[in-house]
Structures are given as structure tokens and as C-alpha cells.
Amino acid sequence: QVQLVESGGGLVQAGGSLRLSCAASGRTFSYYRAGWFCQAPGKERELVAGITWDGGNTYYADSVKGRFTISRDNAKNTVYLQMNSLNPEDTAVYYCAADRRYLVIPAGRPDEYESWGQGTQVTVSS
């Protein structure tokens, strides 16, 4: 396992931007794929963006494609989610997750990820 801590969430107006960060510790992060999941009240946790262990391949949900960018810096043990053109439908708790079993596949189900952060709230006002 790695320990993950998210930061960067907050309250923004529609059309604004946020950059979420996920700092990892405990294990060598380069051996993990990573992803950002969101969970809105009353809804299932959904994969927003995923990235392979080396950053060579990424996945984006259709709803965020072109607006969000996932990246990682293994030297800093950090994965990022740049969120642009935010709209109220993006309001959710965003969780960083990591997995060392499917390193070269950027998208996975929630139960495939063994390490999770505590989440950071993103609220977008209209």
C-alpha cells in the first residue's frame, strides 16, 4: 500500500478551475497506477481520470474529456488533476486511488484500487 492525501478542493464558480493534488508516501509510487474518482451524494463512485504507472496512457470519462487533465510526477510521488471549465455537475468528493496490479491499464473499477485518500470536496456554484 501507499498512503494518499488529497488537497486542492474548494468552492469555485462555474467556469472556474481547480488543481487537485494527491501526495503519496510509504511505497515507491512509480509501481502504481493512479486514478481520480468522484462521488456525488446518492451516486456511485465513478472514475473520472486514470493514468498508468509511467504516465504513458490516460483515461477520461466522457463528461470531463477536454476539460480535465490527469498527470503524475513520480519523482515527487504526486498525481494531479487539473480541472478547467468547471460546472455544477462536477460537484462531488474527489478521491485519489492507487493500484499495483494493473500498472499499464489506465482505467479500473473502484474495487481494483488498494489505496485511497480521504477525499477532497469540490463544490461548483452556478
Tab-separated table of C-alpha atoms in Angstrom:
chain	number	residue	atom	x	y	z
A	1	GLN	CA	0.000	0.000	0.000
A	2	VAL	CA	0.772	3.640	-0.309
A	3	GLN	CA	-0.768	6.361	1.793
A	4	LEU	CA	-2.558	9.059	-0.192
A	5	VAL	CA	-3.566	12.570	0.808
A	6	GLU	CA	-5.626	14.792	-1.477
A	7	SER	CA	-5.626	18.552	-1.466
A	8	GLY	CA	-6.778	21.425	-3.628
A	9	GLY	CA	-10.543	21.140	-3.418
A	10	GLY	CA	-12.795	24.026	-2.575
A	11	LEU	CA	-15.646	26.223	-3.702
A	12	VAL	CA	-15.461	27.768	-7.154
A	13	GLN	CA	-17.861	29.448	-9.528
A	14	ALA	CA	-18.972	27.818	-12.750
A	15	GLY	CA	-16.324	28.237	-15.408
A	16	GLY	CA	-13.515	28.312	-12.896
A	17	SER	CA	-10.590	25.974	-12.361
A	18	LEU	CA	-9.054	23.887	-9.618
A	19	ARG	CA	-5.962	21.744	-9.410
A	20	LEU	CA	-6.187	18.725	-7.166
A	21	SER	CA	-3.049	17.094	-5.827
A	22	CYS	CA	-2.556	13.633	-4.395
A	23	ALA	CA	0.608	13.105	-2.394
A	24	ALA	CA	1.757	9.517	-1.885
A	25	SER	CA	4.020	8.083	0.760
A	26	GLY	CA	5.018	4.703	2.136
A	27	ARG	CA	5.953	2.885	-1.085
A	28	THR	CA	7.565	3.673	-4.404
A	29	PHE	CA	4.760	5.390	-6.269
A	30	SER	CA	6.105	4.583	-9.717
A	31	TYR	CA	4.949	0.982	-9.232
A	32	TYR	CA	1.291	2.067	-9.001
A	33	ARG	CA	-1.269	3.170	-11.488
A	34	ALA	CA	-3.393	6.020	-10.180
A	35	GLY	CA	-6.819	7.457	-10.688
A	36	TRP	CA	-9.219	10.127	-9.599
A	37	PHE	CA	-12.734	9.093	-8.651
A	38	CYS	CA	-15.687	11.280	-7.808
A	39	GLN	CA	-18.719	10.566	-5.685
A	40	ALA	CA	-21.717	12.851	-5.508
A	41	PRO	CA	-24.401	12.424	-2.849
A	42	GLY	CA	-26.619	9.467	-3.641
A	43	LYS	CA	-24.464	8.282	-6.530
A	44	GLU	CA	-21.902	5.565	-7.078
A	45	ARG	CA	-18.221	6.304	-7.042
A	46	GLU	CA	-17.084	6.848	-10.637
A	47	LEU	CA	-13.716	7.015	-12.325
A	48	VAL	CA	-13.032	10.497	-13.627
A	49	ALA	CA	-9.484	10.030	-14.895
A	50	GLY	CA	-6.819	7.350	-14.747
A	51	ILE	CA	-3.145	7.113	-15.533
A	52	THR	CA	-0.708	4.247	-15.981
A	53	TRP	CA	2.347	3.733	-13.834
A	54	ASP	CA	4.617	5.664	-16.169
A	55	GLY	CA	2.090	8.259	-17.295
A	56	GLY	CA	2.164	6.829	-20.799
A	57	ASN	CA	-1.568	6.279	-21.117
A	58	THR	CA	-4.549	8.074	-19.643
A	59	TYR	CA	-8.286	7.641	-19.416
A	60	TYR	CA	-11.019	10.241	-19.068
A	61	ALA	CA	-14.718	9.908	-18.506
A	62	ASP	CA	-16.674	11.377	-21.392
A	63	SER	CA	-18.137	14.032	-19.138
A	64	VAL	CA	-14.716	15.531	-18.367
A	65	LYS	CA	-12.799	14.860	-21.573
A	66	GLY	CA	-11.258	18.063	-22.835
A	67	ARG	CA	-11.749	19.825	-19.506
A	68	PHE	CA	-9.732	17.759	-17.021
A	69	THR	CA	-6.134	16.598	-17.266
A	70	ILE	CA	-4.524	13.934	-15.117
A	71	SER	CA	-0.765	13.878	-14.733
A	72	ARG	CA	1.832	12.448	-12.420
A	73	ASP	CA	5.314	13.227	-11.247
A	74	ASN	CA	6.787	10.047	-9.853
A	75	ALA	CA	9.893	11.862	-8.666
A	76	LYS	CA	7.609	13.896	-6.395
A	77	ASN	CA	5.282	10.969	-5.590
A	78	THR	CA	2.348	13.089	-6.686
A	79	VAL	CA	-0.572	12.788	-9.080
A	80	TYR	CA	-2.572	15.811	-10.198
A	81	LEU	CA	-5.973	16.557	-11.640
A	82	GLN	CA	-6.265	19.869	-13.428
A	83	MET	CA	-9.940	20.780	-13.611
A	84	ASN	CA	-10.971	23.525	-16.031
A	85	SER	CA	-14.334	24.885	-17.148
A	86	LEU	CA	-15.987	23.524	-14.044
A	87	ASN	CA	-19.748	23.280	-13.915
A	88	PRO	CA	-22.156	22.483	-11.071
A	89	GLU	CA	-22.414	18.858	-12.246
A	90	ASP	CA	-18.764	18.426	-11.246
A	91	THR	CA	-19.666	18.968	-7.596
A	92	ALA	CA	-18.567	15.890	-5.663
A	93	VAL	CA	-15.994	14.485	-3.326
A	94	TYR	CA	-12.907	13.574	-5.328
A	95	TYR	CA	-10.768	10.647	-4.243
A	96	CYS	CA	-7.294	9.698	-5.316
A	97	ALA	CA	-6.649	5.970	-5.635
A	98	ALA	CA	-3.672	3.749	-6.440
A	99	ASP	CA	-3.224	0.149	-7.545
A	100	ARG	CA	-0.182	-2.024	-8.270
A	101	ARG	CA	-1.868	-4.940	-10.016
A	102	TYR	CA	-2.790	-3.446	-13.402
A	103	LEU	CA	0.005	-0.976	-13.961
A	104	VAL	CA	-0.425	-0.476	-17.697
A	105	ILE	CA	-4.211	-0.128	-17.801
A	106	PRO	CA	-5.308	3.421	-17.020
A	107	ALA	CA	-8.953	2.700	-16.146
A	108	GLY	CA	-10.202	0.360	-13.445
A	109	ARG	CA	-13.133	-0.402	-11.202
A	110	PRO	CA	-13.095	1.003	-7.665
A	111	ASP	CA	-12.515	-2.438	-6.138
A	112	GLU	CA	-9.309	-2.838	-8.143
A	113	TYR	CA	-7.613	0.009	-6.282
A	114	GLU	CA	-5.989	-0.902	-2.991
A	115	SER	CA	-5.076	2.539	-1.664
A	116	TRP	CA	-7.395	5.512	-1.232
A	117	GLY	CA	-7.153	9.011	0.043
A	118	GLN	CA	-9.715	10.586	2.337
A	119	GLY	CA	-11.199	12.726	-0.411
A	120	THR	CA	-11.408	16.427	-1.099
A	121	GLN	CA	-14.657	18.307	-1.644
A	122	VAL	CA	-15.184	20.186	-4.886
A	123	THR	CA	-18.212	22.451	-4.993
A	124	VAL	CA	-19.083	24.430	-8.108
A	125	SER	CA	-21.660	27.162	-7.778
A	126	SER	CA	-23.799	28.439	-10.624
